[in-house]
mmCIF file of C-alpha atoms in Angstrom:
data_model
loop_
_atom_site.group_PDB
_atom_site.id
_atom_site.type_symbol
_atom_site.label_atom_id
_atom_site.label_comp_id
_atom_site.label_asym_id
_atom_site.label_seq_id
_atom_site.Cartn_x
_atom_site.Cartn_y
_atom_site.Cartn_z
ATOM 1 C CA ILE A 1 78.090 126.818 79.312
ATOM 2 C CA GLU A 2 74.914 128.864 80.322
ATOM 3 C CA ASP A 3 75.003 130.644 77.132
ATOM 4 C CA ALA A 4 75.471 127.793 74.844
ATOM 5 C CA ARG A 5 72.402 125.778 76.820
ATOM 6 C CA LYS A 6 70.178 129.090 75.756
ATOM 7 C CA VAL A 7 71.155 128.773 72.417
ATOM 8 C CA PHE A 8 70.410 125.094 72.375
ATOM 9 C CA ASP A 9 67.143 125.587 74.133
ATOM 10 C CA THR A 10 65.869 128.308 71.482
ATOM 11 C CA SER A 11 66.752 126.085 68.754
ATOM 12 C CA LEU A 12 64.822 122.983 70.055
ATOM 13 C CA GLY A 13 61.740 125.343 71.045
ATOM 14 C CA MET A 14 61.574 126.180 67.451
ATOM 15 C CA ALA A 15 60.972 122.676 66.405
ATOM 16 C CA GLY A 16 57.437 122.606 67.790
ATOM 17 C CA ILE A 17 55.814 119.219 68.248
ATOM 18 C CA SER A 18 57.373 117.525 64.877
ATOM 19 C CA GLY A 19 61.079 117.686 66.438
ATOM 20 C CA ILE A 20 61.827 113.753 66.654
ATOM 21 C CA GLN A 21 60.310 113.545 63.180
ATOM 22 C CA ASN A 22 62.669 116.126 61.758
ATOM 23 C CA PRO A 23 66.237 114.358 61.166
ATOM 24 C CA GLN A 24 67.938 117.687 61.772
ATOM 25 C CA PHE A 25 66.257 118.635 65.019
ATOM 26 C CA CYS A 26 66.722 114.623 66.221
ATOM 27 C CA HIS A 27 70.459 115.183 65.426
ATOM 28 C CA LEU A 28 70.560 118.455 67.267
ATOM 29 C CA SER A 29 69.080 116.730 70.440
ATOM 30 C CA LEU A 30 71.692 114.334 70.318
ATOM 31 C CA LEU A 31 74.336 116.774 70.182
ATOM 32 C CA TYR A 32 72.961 118.653 73.209
ATOM 33 C CA ALA A 33 72.520 115.535 75.167
ATOM 34 C CA LYS A 34 76.165 114.343 74.508
ATOM 35 C CA LEU A 35 77.575 117.724 75.461
ATOM 36 C CA GLU A 36 75.622 117.434 78.699
ATOM 37 C CA ALA A 37 76.636 113.939 79.220
ATOM 38 C CA GLU A 38 80.090 114.888 78.887
ATOM 39 C CA LEU A 39 79.894 117.126 81.931
ATOM 40 C CA LEU A 40 78.861 114.149 84.243
ATOM 41 C CA ILE A 41 81.600 113.049 86.667
ATOM 42 C CA ASN A 42 79.926 109.332 86.935
ATOM 43 C CA LEU A 43 76.902 107.766 86.277
ATOM 44 C CA GLU A 44 74.833 108.386 89.632
ATOM 45 C CA GLY A 45 72.112 110.712 89.044
ATOM 46 C CA ALA A 46 72.101 110.223 85.179
ATOM 47 C CA VAL A 47 68.557 109.521 85.397
ATOM 48 C CA GLU A 48 68.058 113.152 86.557
ATOM 49 C CA SER A 49 70.542 114.775 84.360
ATOM 50 C CA ARG A 50 69.683 117.575 81.596
ATOM 51 C CA ALA A 51 70.932 114.882 79.097
ATOM 52 C CA THR A 52 68.047 112.598 79.868
ATOM 53 C CA TYR A 53 65.566 115.355 80.243
ATOM 54 C CA ILE A 54 66.847 116.340 76.616
ATOM 55 C CA LEU A 55 66.211 112.941 75.150
ATOM 56 C CA THR A 56 62.763 112.669 77.252
ATOM 57 C CA LYS A 57 61.362 115.661 76.087
ATOM 58 C CA LEU A 58 62.385 115.027 72.641
ATOM 59 C CA ALA A 59 60.296 111.575 72.608
ATOM 60 C CA GLU A 60 57.405 113.319 74.141
ATOM 61 C CA ARG A 61 56.560 115.159 70.731
ATOM 62 C CA GLY A 62 55.418 118.135 72.764
ATOM 63 C CA HIS A 63 56.939 121.659 72.563
ATOM 64 C CA TYR A 64 60.356 121.759 74.441
ATOM 65 C CA VAL A 65 60.490 123.206 77.653
ATOM 66 C CA PRO A 66 63.981 124.443 79.070
ATOM 67 C CA TYR A 67 65.088 122.023 81.917
ATOM 68 C CA ASN A 68 63.655 122.674 85.257
ATOM 69 C CA GLY A 69 65.243 120.212 87.420
ATOM 70 C CA GLN A 70 62.738 117.402 87.373
ATOM 71 C CA VAL A 71 62.410 114.190 85.067
ATOM 72 C CA SER A 72 59.530 112.273 85.840
ATOM 73 C CA SER A 73 60.088 108.356 86.150
ATOM 74 C CA VAL A 74 56.764 107.589 84.443
ATOM 75 C CA ASN A 75 57.872 110.160 81.332
ATOM 76 C CA VAL A 76 61.132 107.897 81.187
ATOM 77 C CA LEU A 77 59.095 104.936 80.609
ATOM 78 C CA LYS A 78 57.105 106.381 77.942
ATOM 79 C CA ALA A 79 60.019 107.765 76.146
ATOM 80 C CA ARG A 80 61.652 104.532 76.182
ATOM 81 C CA LYS A 81 58.752 102.744 74.749
ATOM 82 C CA THR A 82 58.234 105.711 72.045
ATOM 83 C CA TYR A 83 62.168 105.223 71.025
ATOM 84 C CA GLU A 84 61.639 101.418 70.685
ATOM 85 C CA HIS A 85 58.825 101.890 68.474
ATOM 86 C CA LEU A 86 59.944 104.742 66.372
ATOM 87 C CA VAL A 87 63.361 102.906 65.989
ATOM 88 C CA GLN A 88 61.800 99.843 64.833
ATOM 89 C CA ASP A 89 59.536 101.785 62.124
ATOM 90 C CA CYS A 90 62.158 103.566 60.955
ATOM 91 C CA LEU A 91 64.363 100.638 60.411
ATOM 92 C CA THR A 92 62.119 98.472 58.956
ATOM 93 C CA GLU A 93 61.512 101.460 56.319
ATOM 94 C CA ASN A 94 65.041 101.632 55.801
ATOM 95 C CA LEU A 95 65.327 98.221 55.212
ATOM 96 C CA THR A 96 62.613 97.485 52.902
ATOM 97 C CA SER A 97 63.578 100.473 50.604
ATOM 98 C CA ASN A 98 65.285 99.403 47.695
ATOM 99 C CA GLN A 99 67.137 102.829 47.219
ATOM 100 C CA GLU A 100 69.505 104.864 49.545
ATOM 101 C CA HIS A 101 67.475 107.830 50.891
ATOM 102 C CA ALA A 102 70.038 110.194 52.665
ATOM 103 C CA SER A 103 67.113 111.763 54.762
ATOM 104 C CA GLY A 104 65.973 108.285 55.862
ATOM 105 C CA SER A 105 69.249 107.165 56.675
ATOM 106 C CA SER A 106 70.017 110.462 58.633
ATOM 107 C CA HIS A 107 66.788 109.927 60.480
ATOM 108 C CA LEU A 108 67.691 106.180 61.609
ATOM 109 C CA ILE A 109 71.164 107.439 62.745
ATOM 110 C CA GLY A 110 69.672 110.297 64.667
ATOM 111 C CA LEU A 111 67.053 107.926 66.365
ATOM 112 C CA VAL A 112 69.236 105.201 67.233
ATOM 113 C CA GLY A 113 71.897 107.486 68.598
ATOM 114 C CA CYS A 114 69.289 109.116 70.858
ATOM 115 C CA TYR A 115 67.802 105.718 71.895
ATOM 116 C CA THR A 116 71.312 104.041 72.895
ATOM 117 C CA LEU A 117 72.299 107.231 74.659
ATOM 118 C CA PHE A 118 68.963 107.351 76.578
ATOM 119 C CA GLN A 119 69.378 103.637 77.226
ATOM 120 C CA TYR A 120 72.601 104.416 78.724
ATOM 121 C CA LEU A 121 71.719 107.127 80.940
ATOM 122 C CA THR A 122 68.920 105.369 82.320
ATOM 123 C CA LEU A 123 69.864 101.660 82.484
ATOM 124 C CA GLY A 124 73.587 101.535 81.766
ATOM 125 C CA ILE A 125 75.989 100.469 79.425
ATOM 126 C CA ASP A 126 74.778 97.009 78.640
ATOM 127 C CA SER A 127 71.309 98.020 77.855
ATOM 128 C CA ALA A 128 72.675 100.841 75.236
ATOM 129 C CA MET A 129 75.195 98.200 73.766
ATOM 130 C CA SER A 130 72.187 95.716 73.351
ATOM 131 C CA VAL A 131 70.719 98.268 71.281
ATOM 132 C CA TYR A 132 73.557 99.136 68.661
ATOM 133 C CA CYS A 133 74.054 95.114 68.229
ATOM 134 C CA GLN A 134 70.409 94.660 67.496
ATOM 135 C CA VAL A 135 70.026 97.386 64.833
ATOM 136 C CA ALA A 136 73.689 96.567 63.521
ATOM 137 C CA GLN A 137 72.506 92.926 63.010
ATOM 138 C CA LYS A 138 69.478 94.078 60.896
ATOM 139 C CA LEU A 139 71.706 96.402 59.058
ATOM 140 C CA LYS A 140 74.688 94.110 58.094
ATOM 141 C CA ASP A 141 72.764 92.310 55.158
ATOM 142 C CA LYS A 142 71.922 95.415 53.352
ATOM 143 C CA ASP A 143 75.257 97.339 54.021
ATOM 144 C CA PRO A 144 77.911 96.439 51.517
ATOM 145 C CA GLY A 145 81.080 96.773 53.813
ATOM 146 C CA GLN A 146 84.082 98.046 52.044
ATOM 147 C CA ARG A 147 83.617 101.136 49.816
ATOM 148 C CA LEU A 148 84.125 101.254 46.206
ATOM 149 C CA ASN A 149 86.634 103.611 44.692
ATOM 150 C CA GLY A 150 85.726 107.095 44.615
ATOM 151 C CA GLN A 151 83.064 106.891 47.192
ATOM 152 C CA HIS A 152 83.310 108.840 50.394
ATOM 153 C CA PHE A 153 79.881 108.385 51.969
ATOM 154 C CA THR A 154 79.205 107.050 55.362
ATOM 155 C CA THR A 155 76.741 104.270 55.776
ATOM 156 C CA PRO A 156 74.001 103.728 58.342
ATOM 157 C CA LEU A 157 75.797 100.855 59.874
ATOM 158 C CA GLU A 158 79.225 102.700 59.618
ATOM 159 C CA ALA A 159 77.693 105.825 61.562
ATOM 160 C CA LEU A 160 76.401 103.718 64.274
ATOM 161 C CA SER A 161 79.495 101.850 64.468
ATOM 162 C CA LEU A 162 81.549 105.274 65.169
ATOM 163 C CA MET A 163 78.490 106.032 67.885
ATOM 164 C CA HIS A 164 79.089 102.491 69.535
ATOM 165 C CA VAL A 165 82.815 102.821 69.669
ATOM 166 C CA SER A 166 82.507 106.419 71.045
ATOM 167 C CA LEU A 167 79.902 105.589 73.761
ATOM 168 C CA ILE A 168 82.366 102.619 75.038
ATOM 169 C CA ARG A 169 85.278 105.016 75.154
ATOM 170 C CA PHE A 170 83.311 107.566 76.897
ATOM 171 C CA HIS A 171 82.195 105.162 79.259
ATOM 172 C CA MET A 172 85.589 103.784 79.935
ATOM 173 C CA LYS A 173 86.601 107.496 80.646
ATOM 174 C CA ILE A 174 83.956 107.836 83.590
ATOM 175 C CA SER A 175 83.857 104.091 84.890
ATOM 176 C CA VAL A 176 85.924 101.103 85.280
ATOM 177 C CA TYR A 177 85.334 99.063 82.331
ATOM 178 C CA PRO A 178 87.003 96.061 80.453
ATOM 179 C CA LEU A 179 88.957 96.545 77.276
ATOM 180 C CA THR A 180 87.894 93.713 75.593
ATOM 181 C CA PRO A 181 84.169 94.865 74.598
ATOM 182 C CA LEU A 182 85.889 97.791 72.717
ATOM 183 C CA ARG A 183 88.655 95.711 71.257
ATOM 184 C CA GLU A 184 85.902 93.129 69.828
ATOM 185 C CA VAL A 185 83.926 96.167 68.215
ATOM 186 C CA LEU A 186 87.047 97.491 66.613
ATOM 187 C CA LEU A 187 88.130 94.142 65.289
ATOM 188 C CA GLU A 188 84.761 93.644 63.549
ATOM 189 C CA VAL A 189 84.497 96.890 62.087
ATOM 190 C CA LEU A 190 87.661 97.479 60.938
ATOM 191 C CA LYS A 191 87.334 94.274 58.939
ATOM 192 C CA ARG A 192 84.313 95.586 57.205
ATOM 193 C CA TYR A 193 85.416 99.337 57.096
ATOM 194 C CA PRO A 194 89.377 99.248 56.489
ATOM 195 C CA SER A 195 89.489 102.740 55.106
ATOM 196 C CA ASN A 196 88.095 104.320 58.344
ATOM 197 C CA GLN A 197 90.672 106.713 60.260
ATOM 198 C CA SER A 198 88.565 106.991 62.949
ATOM 199 C CA PHE A 199 88.220 103.494 63.578
ATOM 200 C CA TRP A 200 92.250 103.049 63.370
ATOM 201 C CA ARG A 201 93.106 105.996 65.561
ATOM 202 C CA SER A 202 91.032 104.105 68.391
ATOM 203 C CA TYR A 203 92.621 100.674 67.382
ATOM 204 C CA ILE A 204 96.057 102.140 67.792
ATOM 205 C CA GLN A 205 95.435 104.037 70.900
ATOM 206 C CA ILE A 206 94.466 100.952 72.633
ATOM 207 C CA HIS A 207 97.591 98.932 71.198
ATOM 208 C CA SER A 208 100.326 101.501 71.515
ATOM 209 C CA LYS A 209 100.978 100.611 75.194
ATOM 210 C CA SER A 210 100.573 97.148 74.842
ATOM 211 C CA HIS A 211 103.421 95.015 75.504
ATOM 212 C CA ASN A 212 102.070 92.220 73.350
ATOM 213 C CA ALA A 213 102.517 93.248 69.563
ATOM 214 C CA SER A 214 102.008 89.983 67.865
ATOM 215 C CA LYS A 215 98.424 90.598 67.793
ATOM 216 C CA ALA A 216 97.884 93.543 66.232
ATOM 217 C CA ARG A 217 100.717 92.605 63.829
ATOM 218 C CA ARG A 218 98.570 89.678 62.545
ATOM 219 C CA PHE A 219 95.559 91.656 62.502
ATOM 220 C CA PHE A 220 96.986 94.194 60.090
ATOM 221 C CA ASP A 221 98.812 91.623 58.121
ATOM 222 C CA ALA A 222 95.429 89.941 57.817
ATOM 223 C CA ILE A 223 93.758 93.453 56.711
ATOM 224 C CA THR A 224 96.599 94.594 54.014
ATOM 225 C CA ARG A 225 95.926 91.148 52.363
ATOM 226 C CA THR A 226 92.342 91.695 51.704
ATOM 227 C CA THR A 227 92.001 95.288 51.015
ATOM 228 C CA GLN A 228 93.369 98.011 48.556
ATOM 229 C CA SER A 229 93.060 100.721 51.233
ATOM 230 C CA LEU A 230 96.187 102.640 52.349
ATOM 231 C CA GLU A 231 94.991 103.282 55.569
ATOM 232 C CA PRO A 232 96.030 100.082 57.248
ATOM 233 C CA TRP A 233 99.608 100.333 56.094
ATOM 234 C CA LEU A 234 99.496 103.949 57.348
ATOM 235 C CA PHE A 235 98.300 103.148 60.703
ATOM 236 C CA ALA A 236 100.550 99.900 61.036
ATOM 237 C CA VAL A 237 103.896 102.210 60.547
ATOM 238 C CA GLN A 238 102.442 104.760 63.087
ATOM 239 C CA LEU A 239 101.699 102.001 65.588
ATOM 240 C CA GLU A 240 105.358 100.417 65.157
ATOM 241 C CA GLN A 241 106.716 103.856 65.493
ATOM 242 C CA MET A 242 104.925 105.055 68.541
ATOM 243 C CA ARG A 243 105.996 101.256 69.929
ATOM 244 C CA LYS A 244 109.845 102.357 69.063
ATOM 245 C CA LYS A 245 109.260 105.675 70.679
ATOM 246 C CA LEU A 246 108.324 104.103 73.874
ATOM 247 C CA ILE A 247 111.209 101.560 74.040
ATOM 248 C CA GLU A 248 113.887 104.201 73.166
ATOM 249 C CA ARG A 249 112.225 106.558 76.314
ATOM 250 C CA VAL A 250 112.767 103.807 78.423
ATOM 251 C CA GLN A 251 116.200 103.004 77.198
ATOM 252 C CA ARG A 252 117.379 106.762 77.625
ATOM 253 C CA LYS A 253 116.539 106.704 81.482
ATOM 254 C CA PRO A 254 119.381 106.791 83.393
ATOM 255 C CA THR A 255 119.126 103.195 85.173
ATOM 256 C CA GLY A 256 122.491 102.155 84.945
ATOM 257 C CA ASP A 257 121.264 98.713 83.492
ATOM 258 C CA VAL A 258 122.839 97.113 80.473
ATOM 259 C CA TYR A 259 119.848 97.029 78.200
ATOM 260 C CA ALA A 260 119.842 100.670 78.133
ATOM 261 C CA THR A 261 122.826 101.005 75.983
ATOM 262 C CA ILE A 262 121.963 98.387 73.485
ATOM 263 C CA PRO A 263 120.200 99.583 70.402
ATOM 264 C CA GLU A 264 116.615 98.406 69.392
ATOM 265 C CA ILE A 265 116.931 97.282 65.809
ATOM 266 C CA GLY A 266 113.975 94.811 65.444
ATOM 267 C CA LEU A 267 111.370 97.637 65.126
ATOM 268 C CA THR A 268 113.355 99.645 62.960
ATOM 269 C CA ASN A 269 113.536 96.960 60.467
ATOM 270 C CA ARG A 270 109.777 96.254 60.602
ATOM 271 C CA ILE A 271 109.015 99.823 59.989
ATOM 272 C CA LYS A 272 111.100 99.762 56.856
ATOM 273 C CA ALA A 273 109.857 96.769 55.751
ATOM 274 C CA LEU A 274 106.296 98.277 56.112
ATOM 275 C CA PHE A 275 107.081 101.107 54.075
ATOM 276 C CA GLU A 276 108.638 98.862 51.255
ATOM 277 C CA HIS A 277 105.444 96.949 51.074
ATOM 278 C CA ALA A 278 103.282 99.842 50.945
ATOM 279 C CA ILE A 279 105.175 101.382 48.332
ATOM 280 C CA GLN A 280 104.995 98.510 46.194
ATOM 281 C CA THR A 281 101.061 98.524 46.406
ATOM 282 C CA GLU A 282 99.138 100.449 43.539
ATOM 283 C CA ASN A 283 97.814 103.109 46.005
ATOM 284 C CA GLY A 284 101.051 103.362 47.844
ATOM 285 C CA ALA A 285 103.356 104.092 45.047
ATOM 286 C CA HIS A 286 101.299 107.181 44.104
ATOM 287 C CA CYS A 287 101.003 108.457 47.749
ATOM 288 C CA PRO A 288 102.828 111.711 48.626
ATOM 289 C CA LEU A 289 102.143 111.247 52.012
ATOM 290 C CA LEU A 290 103.448 107.813 52.474
ATOM 291 C CA TRP A 291 107.002 108.810 50.650
ATOM 292 C CA ARG A 292 107.100 111.706 52.717
ATOM 293 C CA LEU A 293 106.975 109.870 55.999
ATOM 294 C CA TYR A 294 109.452 107.076 54.719
ATOM 295 C CA ILE A 295 112.210 109.736 53.743
ATOM 296 C CA CYS A 296 111.454 111.610 57.336
ATOM 297 C CA PHE A 297 111.929 108.190 59.043
ATOM 298 C CA MET A 298 115.221 107.325 57.229
ATOM 299 C CA VAL A 299 116.437 110.940 57.755
ATOM 300 C CA SER A 300 115.575 110.315 61.615
ATOM 301 C CA LEU A 301 117.804 107.502 61.481
ATOM 302 C CA GLY A 302 120.869 109.442 60.252
ATOM 303 C CA ASP A 303 121.053 107.453 56.629
ATOM 304 C CA LYS A 304 121.444 110.289 54.234
ATOM 305 C CA ALA A 305 122.289 108.125 51.499
ATOM 306 C CA LYS A 306 119.450 105.731 51.629
ATOM 307 C CA SER A 307 117.178 108.869 52.287
ATOM 308 C CA LYS A 308 118.237 110.391 48.992
ATOM 309 C CA GLY A 309 117.664 107.380 47.213
ATOM 310 C CA ILE A 310 114.337 107.203 48.390
ATOM 311 C CA PHE A 311 113.601 110.761 47.668
ATOM 312 C CA TYR A 312 114.396 109.969 43.900
ATOM 313 C CA ARG A 313 112.070 106.914 43.758
ATOM 314 C CA ALA A 314 109.353 109.019 45.043
ATOM 315 C CA LEU A 315 109.848 111.582 42.393
ATOM 316 C CA GLN A 316 109.674 108.819 39.765
ATOM 317 C CA ASN A 317 106.133 107.628 41.258
ATOM 318 C CA CYS A 318 104.923 111.207 42.154
ATOM 319 C CA PRO A 319 106.711 113.631 39.998
ATOM 320 C CA TRP A 320 103.986 116.302 40.403
ATOM 321 C CA THR A 321 104.348 116.576 44.192
ATOM 322 C CA LYS A 322 106.216 119.793 44.805
ATOM 323 C CA VAL A 323 106.242 119.197 48.583
ATOM 324 C CA LEU A 324 108.755 116.459 48.009
ATOM 325 C CA TYR A 325 111.126 118.726 46.837
ATOM 326 C CA MET A 326 110.674 121.124 49.805
ATOM 327 C CA ASP A 327 111.188 118.374 52.221
ATOM 328 C CA ALA A 328 114.451 117.581 50.286
ATOM 329 C CA ILE A 329 115.720 121.133 50.911
ATOM 330 C CA GLU A 330 115.024 120.868 54.350
ATOM 331 C CA TYR A 331 116.815 117.304 55.063
ATOM 332 C CA PHE A 332 119.647 117.793 52.578
ATOM 333 C CA PRO A 333 120.679 121.525 52.473
ATOM 334 C CA ASP A 334 124.160 120.774 50.828
ATOM 335 C CA GLU A 335 122.095 119.226 47.459
ATOM 336 C CA LEU A 336 120.067 122.563 47.230
ATOM 337 C CA GLN A 337 121.402 123.715 43.738
ATOM 338 C CA GLU A 338 120.982 120.076 42.458
ATOM 339 C CA ILE A 339 117.544 119.803 43.856
ATOM 340 C CA LEU A 340 116.855 123.301 42.196
ATOM 341 C CA ASP A 341 118.430 121.919 38.793
ATOM 342 C CA LEU A 342 115.887 119.062 39.021
ATOM 343 C CA MET A 343 113.049 121.104 39.606
ATOM 344 C CA ALA A 344 114.020 123.240 36.413
ATOM 345 C CA GLU A 345 114.396 120.012 34.530
ATOM 346 C CA LYS A 346 111.002 118.980 35.616
ATOM 347 C CA GLU A 347 109.608 122.474 34.583
ATOM 348 C CA LEU A 348 108.554 123.478 37.913
ATOM 349 C CA ARG A 349 108.422 127.266 38.551
ATOM 350 C CA VAL A 350 110.166 128.736 41.379
ATOM 351 C CA ARG A 351 108.742 131.897 42.580
ATOM 352 C CA VAL A 352 112.192 133.620 43.616
ATOM 353 C CA PRO A 353 115.684 132.311 42.093
ATOM 354 C CA ILE A 354 118.083 131.610 44.650
ATOM 355 C CA GLU A 355 120.475 134.201 43.501
ATOM 356 C CA GLU A 356 117.751 137.064 43.951
ATOM 357 C CA LEU A 357 117.108 135.372 47.590
ATOM 358 C CA GLU A 358 120.545 135.573 48.652
ATOM 359 C CA LEU A 359 120.585 139.503 47.653
ATOM 360 C CA LEU A 360 117.382 140.032 49.463
ATOM 361 C CA LEU A 361 118.914 138.370 52.455
ATOM 362 C CA GLU A 362 122.057 140.443 52.414
ATOM 363 C CA ASP A 363 119.934 143.405 52.142
#
């Protein structure tokens, strides 16, 4: 840890007096402060922590001096005012600009990230969330929401929402905090960014152990009806599979109860329905990952005939995907020659003919 701190201290020391005006150094300070904050067991003494010191020195616009164990309360108050004014100026510049400037957006993200983490360490989670909400409200009018096809860049509002979710999840690890704020934030951002995988991972994590599946199912159904993104389908399947494994784990316990011997088929049928609806969409029909998951799931149920049927349907929609043939060889070893003939028919090159492979194995 000390060696890593020396690297960070040296890098920040090279920024001079313009550190906070430089987006790169602003993000570097934020990363350093985040790593130091993660070392905290709780928020007691957070005001005097290294993380607070780093963010305070960044706002002072002077030469960075490594942590010496002291954080002046006066400097904390000055830093708060500095962050407030800088964020407001950068936000105004971003909103009034008619074009997207990567450097300006990056600087805004870094500044808001530093300010919210600073507020969190010095005043608490409510103050940090207040900053996020105020900035997000002003950015919503400019942010288009769902990305157009082929666009993979992250908007400032999306990046700040990721920070918002990460901060709440971190706070829940070190403190007692209700789940409702995190759930509400995720519901809002997923409606706006249904293709963001990080948000979906957080969402299914908080719902995977819930006994009430109806809310999550209604939400997934609503999202899939309003977007062409494939991510909601994939994570809906994953959530149902996690819930199915959880139930099966309970049923396998030697409790002696009657329910432990009754197979659970409701979730199985729902997962099948999700796969079928997903592959009927334009994006889903040509997604090799979706087909592979479907085949794997059917194989896990022991239904070989239907698994082969899905495999041939997958080839019709994704004939270029070699990994489908590899999966078929693994799942249906008895059909090896048939699969090889099919590959030859599709003009897919086999590196080593099966006859030569058998001779090599014999040797």
